[in-house]
Coordinates of N, CA and C in Angstrom, one line a residue:
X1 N 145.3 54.1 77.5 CA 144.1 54.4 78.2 C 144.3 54.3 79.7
X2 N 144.8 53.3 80.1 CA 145.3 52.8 81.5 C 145.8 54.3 82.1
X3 N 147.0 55.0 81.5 CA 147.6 55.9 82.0 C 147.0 57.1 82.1
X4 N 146.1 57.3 81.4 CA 145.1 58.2 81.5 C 144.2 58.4 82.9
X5 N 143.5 56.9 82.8 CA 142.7 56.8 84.2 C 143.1 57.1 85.4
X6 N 144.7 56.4 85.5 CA 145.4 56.8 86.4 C 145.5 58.2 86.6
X7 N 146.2 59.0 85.3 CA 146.6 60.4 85.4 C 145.1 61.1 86.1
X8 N 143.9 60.8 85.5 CA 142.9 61.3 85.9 C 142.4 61.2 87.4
X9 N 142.7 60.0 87.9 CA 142.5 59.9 89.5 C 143.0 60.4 90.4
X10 N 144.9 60.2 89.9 CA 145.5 61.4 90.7 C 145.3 62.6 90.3
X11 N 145.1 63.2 89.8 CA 144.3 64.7 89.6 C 143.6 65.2 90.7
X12 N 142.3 64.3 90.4 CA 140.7 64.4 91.0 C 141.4 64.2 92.3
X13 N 142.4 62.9 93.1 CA 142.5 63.2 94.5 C 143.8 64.0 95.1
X14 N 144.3 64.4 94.0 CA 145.3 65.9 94.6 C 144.5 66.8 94.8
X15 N 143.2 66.9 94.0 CA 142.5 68.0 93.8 C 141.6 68.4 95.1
X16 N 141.3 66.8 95.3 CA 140.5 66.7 96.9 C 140.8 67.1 98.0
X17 N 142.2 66.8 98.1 CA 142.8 67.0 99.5 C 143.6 68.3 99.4
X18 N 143.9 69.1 98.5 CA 143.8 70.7 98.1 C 142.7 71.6 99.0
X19 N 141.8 70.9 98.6 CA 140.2 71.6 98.8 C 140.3 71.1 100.1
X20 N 140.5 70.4 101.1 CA 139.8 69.6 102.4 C 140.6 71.4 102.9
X21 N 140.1 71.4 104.1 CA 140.1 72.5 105.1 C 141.0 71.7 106.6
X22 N 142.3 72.2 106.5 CA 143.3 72.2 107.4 C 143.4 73.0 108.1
X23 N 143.4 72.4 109.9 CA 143.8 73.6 110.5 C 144.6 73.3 111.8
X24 N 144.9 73.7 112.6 CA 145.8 73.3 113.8 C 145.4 74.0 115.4
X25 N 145.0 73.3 116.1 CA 144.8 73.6 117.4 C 146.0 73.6 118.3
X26 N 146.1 74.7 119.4 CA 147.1 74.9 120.2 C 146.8 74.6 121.3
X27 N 146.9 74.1 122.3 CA 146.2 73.9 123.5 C 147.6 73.9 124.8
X28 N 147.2 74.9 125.6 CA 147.8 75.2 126.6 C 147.2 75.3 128.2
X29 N 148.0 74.9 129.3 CA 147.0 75.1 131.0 C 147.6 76.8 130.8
X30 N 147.2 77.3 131.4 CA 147.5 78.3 132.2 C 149.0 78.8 132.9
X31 N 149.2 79.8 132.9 CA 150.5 80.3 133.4 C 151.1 79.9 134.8
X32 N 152.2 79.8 135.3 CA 152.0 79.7 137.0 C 151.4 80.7 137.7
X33 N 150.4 80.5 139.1 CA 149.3 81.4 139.3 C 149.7 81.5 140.8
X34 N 149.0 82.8 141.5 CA 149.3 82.9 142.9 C 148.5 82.2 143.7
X35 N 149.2 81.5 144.7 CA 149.0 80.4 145.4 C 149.1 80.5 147.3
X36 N 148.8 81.8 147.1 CA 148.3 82.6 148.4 C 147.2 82.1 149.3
X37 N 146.3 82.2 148.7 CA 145.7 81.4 149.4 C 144.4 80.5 149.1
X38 N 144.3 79.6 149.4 CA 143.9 78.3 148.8 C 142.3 78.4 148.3
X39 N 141.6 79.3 149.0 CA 140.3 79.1 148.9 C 140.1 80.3 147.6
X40 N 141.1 80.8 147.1 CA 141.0 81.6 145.9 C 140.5 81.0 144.6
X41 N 139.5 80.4 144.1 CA 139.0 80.1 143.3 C 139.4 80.9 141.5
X42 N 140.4 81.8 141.9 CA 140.6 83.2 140.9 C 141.5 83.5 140.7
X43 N 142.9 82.9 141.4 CA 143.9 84.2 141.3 C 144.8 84.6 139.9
X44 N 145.5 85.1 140.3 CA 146.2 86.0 139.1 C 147.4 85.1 139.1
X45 N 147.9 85.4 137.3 CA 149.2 84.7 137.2 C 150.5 85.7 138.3
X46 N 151.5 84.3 138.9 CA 152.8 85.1 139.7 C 153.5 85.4 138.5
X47 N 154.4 86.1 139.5 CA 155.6 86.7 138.4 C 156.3 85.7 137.0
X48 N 156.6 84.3 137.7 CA 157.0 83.3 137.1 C 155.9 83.0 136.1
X49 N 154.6 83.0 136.3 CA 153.3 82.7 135.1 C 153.3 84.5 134.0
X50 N 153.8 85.6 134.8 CA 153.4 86.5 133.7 C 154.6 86.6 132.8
X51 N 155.5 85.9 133.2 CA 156.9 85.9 132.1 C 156.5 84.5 131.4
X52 N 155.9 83.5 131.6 CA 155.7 82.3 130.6 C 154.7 83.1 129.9
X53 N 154.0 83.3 130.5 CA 152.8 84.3 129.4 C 153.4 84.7 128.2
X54 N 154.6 85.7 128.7 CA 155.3 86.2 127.4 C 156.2 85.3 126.4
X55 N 156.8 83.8 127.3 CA 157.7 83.2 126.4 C 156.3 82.5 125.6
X56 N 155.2 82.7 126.1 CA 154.3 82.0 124.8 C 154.1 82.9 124.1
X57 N 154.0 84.1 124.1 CA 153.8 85.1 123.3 C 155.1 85.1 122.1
X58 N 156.1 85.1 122.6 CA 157.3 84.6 121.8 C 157.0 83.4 121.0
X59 N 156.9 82.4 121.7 CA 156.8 80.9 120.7 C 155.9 81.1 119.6
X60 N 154.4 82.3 119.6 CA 153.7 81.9 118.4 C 154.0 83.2 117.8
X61 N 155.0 84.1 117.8 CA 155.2 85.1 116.8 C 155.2 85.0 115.3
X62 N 156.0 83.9 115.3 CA 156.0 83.3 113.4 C 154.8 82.3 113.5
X63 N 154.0 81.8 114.1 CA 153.1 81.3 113.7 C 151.5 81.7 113.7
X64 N 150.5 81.3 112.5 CA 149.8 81.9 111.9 C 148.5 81.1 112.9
X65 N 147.9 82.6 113.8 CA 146.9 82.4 114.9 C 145.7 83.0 114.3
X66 N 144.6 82.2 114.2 CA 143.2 83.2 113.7 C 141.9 83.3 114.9
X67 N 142.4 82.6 115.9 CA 141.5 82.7 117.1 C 142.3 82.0 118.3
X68 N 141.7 83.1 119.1 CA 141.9 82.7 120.5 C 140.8 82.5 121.8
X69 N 140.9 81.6 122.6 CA 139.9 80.9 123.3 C 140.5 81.1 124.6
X70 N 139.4 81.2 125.8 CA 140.0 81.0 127.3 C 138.9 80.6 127.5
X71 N 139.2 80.1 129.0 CA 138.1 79.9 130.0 C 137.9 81.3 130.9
X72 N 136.8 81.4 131.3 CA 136.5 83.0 131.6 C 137.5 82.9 133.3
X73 N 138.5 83.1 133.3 CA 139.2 82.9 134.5 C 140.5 84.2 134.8
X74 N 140.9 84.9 135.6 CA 142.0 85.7 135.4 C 143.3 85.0 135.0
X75 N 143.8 83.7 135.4 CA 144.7 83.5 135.1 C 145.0 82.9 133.3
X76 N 143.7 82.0 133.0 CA 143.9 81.9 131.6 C 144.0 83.3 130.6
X77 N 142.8 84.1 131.1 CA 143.3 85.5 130.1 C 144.2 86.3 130.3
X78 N 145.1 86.0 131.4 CA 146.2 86.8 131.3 C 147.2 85.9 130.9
X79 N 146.9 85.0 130.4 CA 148.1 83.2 129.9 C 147.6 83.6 128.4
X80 N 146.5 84.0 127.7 CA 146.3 84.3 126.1 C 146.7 85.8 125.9
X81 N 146.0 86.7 126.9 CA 146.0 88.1 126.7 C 147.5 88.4 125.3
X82 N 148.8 88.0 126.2 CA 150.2 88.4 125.1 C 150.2 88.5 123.8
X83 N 149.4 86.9 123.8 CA 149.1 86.1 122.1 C 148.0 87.2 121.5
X84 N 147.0 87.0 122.3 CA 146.0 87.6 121.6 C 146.6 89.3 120.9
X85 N 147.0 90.2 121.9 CA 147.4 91.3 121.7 C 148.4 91.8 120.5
X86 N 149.4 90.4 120.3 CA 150.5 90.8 119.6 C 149.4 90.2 117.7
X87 N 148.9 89.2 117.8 CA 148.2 88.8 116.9 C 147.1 90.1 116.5
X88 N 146.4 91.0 117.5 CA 145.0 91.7 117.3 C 144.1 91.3 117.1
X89 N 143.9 89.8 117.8 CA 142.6 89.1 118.1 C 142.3 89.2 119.2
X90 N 140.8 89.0 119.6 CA 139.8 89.0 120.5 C 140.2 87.9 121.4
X91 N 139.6 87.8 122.8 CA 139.9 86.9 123.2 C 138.4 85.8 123.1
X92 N 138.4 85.1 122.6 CA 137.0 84.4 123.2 C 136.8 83.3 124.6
X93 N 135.7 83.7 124.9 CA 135.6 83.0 126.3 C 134.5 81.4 125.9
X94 N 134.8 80.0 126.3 CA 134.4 79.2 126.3 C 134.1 78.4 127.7
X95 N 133.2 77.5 128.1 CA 132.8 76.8 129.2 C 133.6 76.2 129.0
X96 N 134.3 74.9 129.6 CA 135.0 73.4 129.4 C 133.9 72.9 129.9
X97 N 132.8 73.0 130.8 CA 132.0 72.1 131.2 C 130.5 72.2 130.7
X98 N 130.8 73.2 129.4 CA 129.2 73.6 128.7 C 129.7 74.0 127.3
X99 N 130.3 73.1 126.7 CA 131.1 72.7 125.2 C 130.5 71.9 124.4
X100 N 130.0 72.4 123.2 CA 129.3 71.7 122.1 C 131.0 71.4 121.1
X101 N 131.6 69.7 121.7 CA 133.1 70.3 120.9 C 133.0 69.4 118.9
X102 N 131.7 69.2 118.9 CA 131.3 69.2 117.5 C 131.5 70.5 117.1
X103 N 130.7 71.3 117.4 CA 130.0 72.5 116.8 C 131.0 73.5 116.7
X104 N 132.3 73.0 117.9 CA 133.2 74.1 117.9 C 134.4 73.7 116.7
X105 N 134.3 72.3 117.0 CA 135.7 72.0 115.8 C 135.0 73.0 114.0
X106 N 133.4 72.7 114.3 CA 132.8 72.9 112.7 C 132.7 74.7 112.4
X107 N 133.2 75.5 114.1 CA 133.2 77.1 113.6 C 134.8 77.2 113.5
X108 N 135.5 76.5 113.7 CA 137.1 76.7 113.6 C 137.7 76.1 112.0
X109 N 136.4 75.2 111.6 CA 136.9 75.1 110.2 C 137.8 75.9 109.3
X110 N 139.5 76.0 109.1 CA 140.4 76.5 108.5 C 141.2 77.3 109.2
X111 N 141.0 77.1 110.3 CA 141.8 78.0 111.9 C 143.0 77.8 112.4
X112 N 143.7 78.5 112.5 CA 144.4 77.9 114.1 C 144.1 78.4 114.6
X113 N 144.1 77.5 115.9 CA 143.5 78.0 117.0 C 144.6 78.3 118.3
X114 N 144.7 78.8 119.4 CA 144.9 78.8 120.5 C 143.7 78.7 121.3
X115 N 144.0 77.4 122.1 CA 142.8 77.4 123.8 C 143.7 77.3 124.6
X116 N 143.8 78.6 125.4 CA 144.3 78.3 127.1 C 143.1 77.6 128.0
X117 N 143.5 77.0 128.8 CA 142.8 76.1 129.9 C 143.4 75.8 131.2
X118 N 142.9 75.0 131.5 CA 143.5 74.1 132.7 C 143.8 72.5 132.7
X119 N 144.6 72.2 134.0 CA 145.0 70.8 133.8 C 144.0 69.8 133.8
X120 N 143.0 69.9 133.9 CA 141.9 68.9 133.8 C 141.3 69.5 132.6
X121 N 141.3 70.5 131.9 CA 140.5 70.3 130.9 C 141.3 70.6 129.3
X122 N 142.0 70.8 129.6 CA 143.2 70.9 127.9 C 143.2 69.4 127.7
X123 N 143.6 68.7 128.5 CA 143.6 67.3 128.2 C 142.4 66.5 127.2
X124 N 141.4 66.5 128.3 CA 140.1 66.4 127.8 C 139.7 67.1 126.6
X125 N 140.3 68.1 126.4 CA 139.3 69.0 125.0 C 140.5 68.7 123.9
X126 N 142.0 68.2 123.9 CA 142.3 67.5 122.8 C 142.0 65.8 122.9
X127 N 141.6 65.3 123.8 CA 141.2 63.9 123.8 C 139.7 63.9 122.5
X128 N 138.8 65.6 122.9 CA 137.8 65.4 122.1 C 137.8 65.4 121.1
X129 N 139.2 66.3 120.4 CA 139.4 66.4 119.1 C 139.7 65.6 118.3
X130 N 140.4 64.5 119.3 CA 141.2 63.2 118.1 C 140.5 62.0 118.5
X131 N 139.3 62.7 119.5 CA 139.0 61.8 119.6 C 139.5 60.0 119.8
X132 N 139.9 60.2 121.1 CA 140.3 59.1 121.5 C 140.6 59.5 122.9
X133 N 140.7 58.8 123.5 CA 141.4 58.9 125.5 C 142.6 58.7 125.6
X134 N 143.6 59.8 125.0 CA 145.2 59.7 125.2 C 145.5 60.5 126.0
X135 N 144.9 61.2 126.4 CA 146.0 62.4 127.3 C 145.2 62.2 128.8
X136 N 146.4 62.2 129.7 CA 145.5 62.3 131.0 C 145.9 64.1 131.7
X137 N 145.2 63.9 132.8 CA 145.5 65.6 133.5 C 146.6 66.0 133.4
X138 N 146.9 67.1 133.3 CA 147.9 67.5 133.2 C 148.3 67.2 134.8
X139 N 149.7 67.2 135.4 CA 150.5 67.5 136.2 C 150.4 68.8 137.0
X140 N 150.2 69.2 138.0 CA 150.2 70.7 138.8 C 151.3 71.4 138.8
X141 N 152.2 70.7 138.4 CA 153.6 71.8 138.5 C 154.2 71.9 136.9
X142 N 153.0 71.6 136.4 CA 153.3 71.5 134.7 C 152.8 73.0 134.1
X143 N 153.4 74.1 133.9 CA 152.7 75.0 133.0 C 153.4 74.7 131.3
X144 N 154.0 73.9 131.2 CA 155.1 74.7 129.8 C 154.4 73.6 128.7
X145 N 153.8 72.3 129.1 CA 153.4 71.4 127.8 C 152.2 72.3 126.8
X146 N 152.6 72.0 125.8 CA 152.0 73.1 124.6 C 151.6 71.6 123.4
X147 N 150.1 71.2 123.7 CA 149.5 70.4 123.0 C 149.2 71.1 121.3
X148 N 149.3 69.9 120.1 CA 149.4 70.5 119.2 C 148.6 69.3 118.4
X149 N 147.6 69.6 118.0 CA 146.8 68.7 117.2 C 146.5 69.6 115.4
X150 N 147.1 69.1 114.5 CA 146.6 69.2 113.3 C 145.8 68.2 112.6
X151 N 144.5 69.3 112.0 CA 143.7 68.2 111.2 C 143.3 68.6 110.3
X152 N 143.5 67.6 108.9 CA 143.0 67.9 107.7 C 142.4 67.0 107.0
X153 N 140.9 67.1 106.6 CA 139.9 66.0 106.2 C 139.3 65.2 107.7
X154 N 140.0 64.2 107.4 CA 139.7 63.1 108.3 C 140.9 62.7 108.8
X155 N 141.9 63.3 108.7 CA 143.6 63.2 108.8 C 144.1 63.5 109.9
X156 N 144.1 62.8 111.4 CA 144.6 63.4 112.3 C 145.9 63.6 113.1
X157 N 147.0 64.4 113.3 CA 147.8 64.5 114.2 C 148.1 65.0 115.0
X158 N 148.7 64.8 116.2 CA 148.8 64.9 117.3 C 150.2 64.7 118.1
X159 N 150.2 65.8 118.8 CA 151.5 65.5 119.7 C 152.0 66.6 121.1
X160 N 152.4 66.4 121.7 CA 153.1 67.6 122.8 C 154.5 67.9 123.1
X161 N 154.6 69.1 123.4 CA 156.2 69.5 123.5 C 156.3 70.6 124.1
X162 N 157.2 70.1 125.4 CA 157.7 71.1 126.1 C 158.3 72.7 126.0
X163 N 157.7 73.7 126.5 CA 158.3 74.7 126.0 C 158.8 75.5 127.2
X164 N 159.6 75.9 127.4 CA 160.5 76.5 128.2 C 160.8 77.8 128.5

């Protein structure tokens, strides 16, 4: 009888965590941008940002993208545009500073995701997801860290790695 209840528990919680809804966020700053001149609030990725553009577009070829996110900015949508295009996803545009990131984790339910951002706010929007204060600003001469948070249930991981 013993072995029964057992066999029956592990069932019922293989069966659980089967069913839970897994999914993985990508979170990237922005490409290197033109730096012409300072009061540009806007510019466009440089030469060196529209080729990382592409080696991201490379990095997620074999991997399975179901949405893509920017901030409404030229340099983020031309840092997703590659991804989006080669995938045949839309780009969607998000605030960092007008983010319901409840409501967003609960429409990405079974997603991956890609969000391009910036160095003040990729940080912060995986800090929201794992909820916790680990990551600080990114660095300004930093385009290549490629944030990667997977979560399943209540299951969370996290980590970053350089891409080149």
């Amino acid at each position: 009888m013993k072995k029964v209840v057992t066999f029956i528990f592990l069932l019922f919680f293989s069966c659980n965590n089967i069913n839970q809804e897994c999914n993985t966020y990508y979170l990237i700053r922005h490409a290197e941008k033109v730096r012409i001149d300072p009061d540009n609030k806007d510019p466009e990725l440089n030469e060196a940002g529209k080729q990382r553009a592409i080696v991201w577009q490379e990095y997620f070829t074999d991997l399975e993208i179901d949405k893509v996110y920017s901030t409404n900015y030229k340099r983020t949508m031309q840092t997703a545009l590659p991804v989006s295009n080669s995938k045949g996803l839309e780009i969607s545009l998000y605030s960092p500073s007008n983010i319901d990131y409840e409501g967003f984790l609960y429409s990405t339910i079974g997603d991956n995701v890609l969000i391009v951002g910036h160095s003040n706010t990729i940080p912060t929007f995986v800090n929201e997801i794992i909820n916790d204060n680990v990551y600080p600003d990114i660095e300004d001469s930093n385009n290549s860290s490629l944030y990667i948070v997977s979560k399943c249930g209540d299951e969370i991981n996290h980590e970053v790695i350089k891409i080149d």
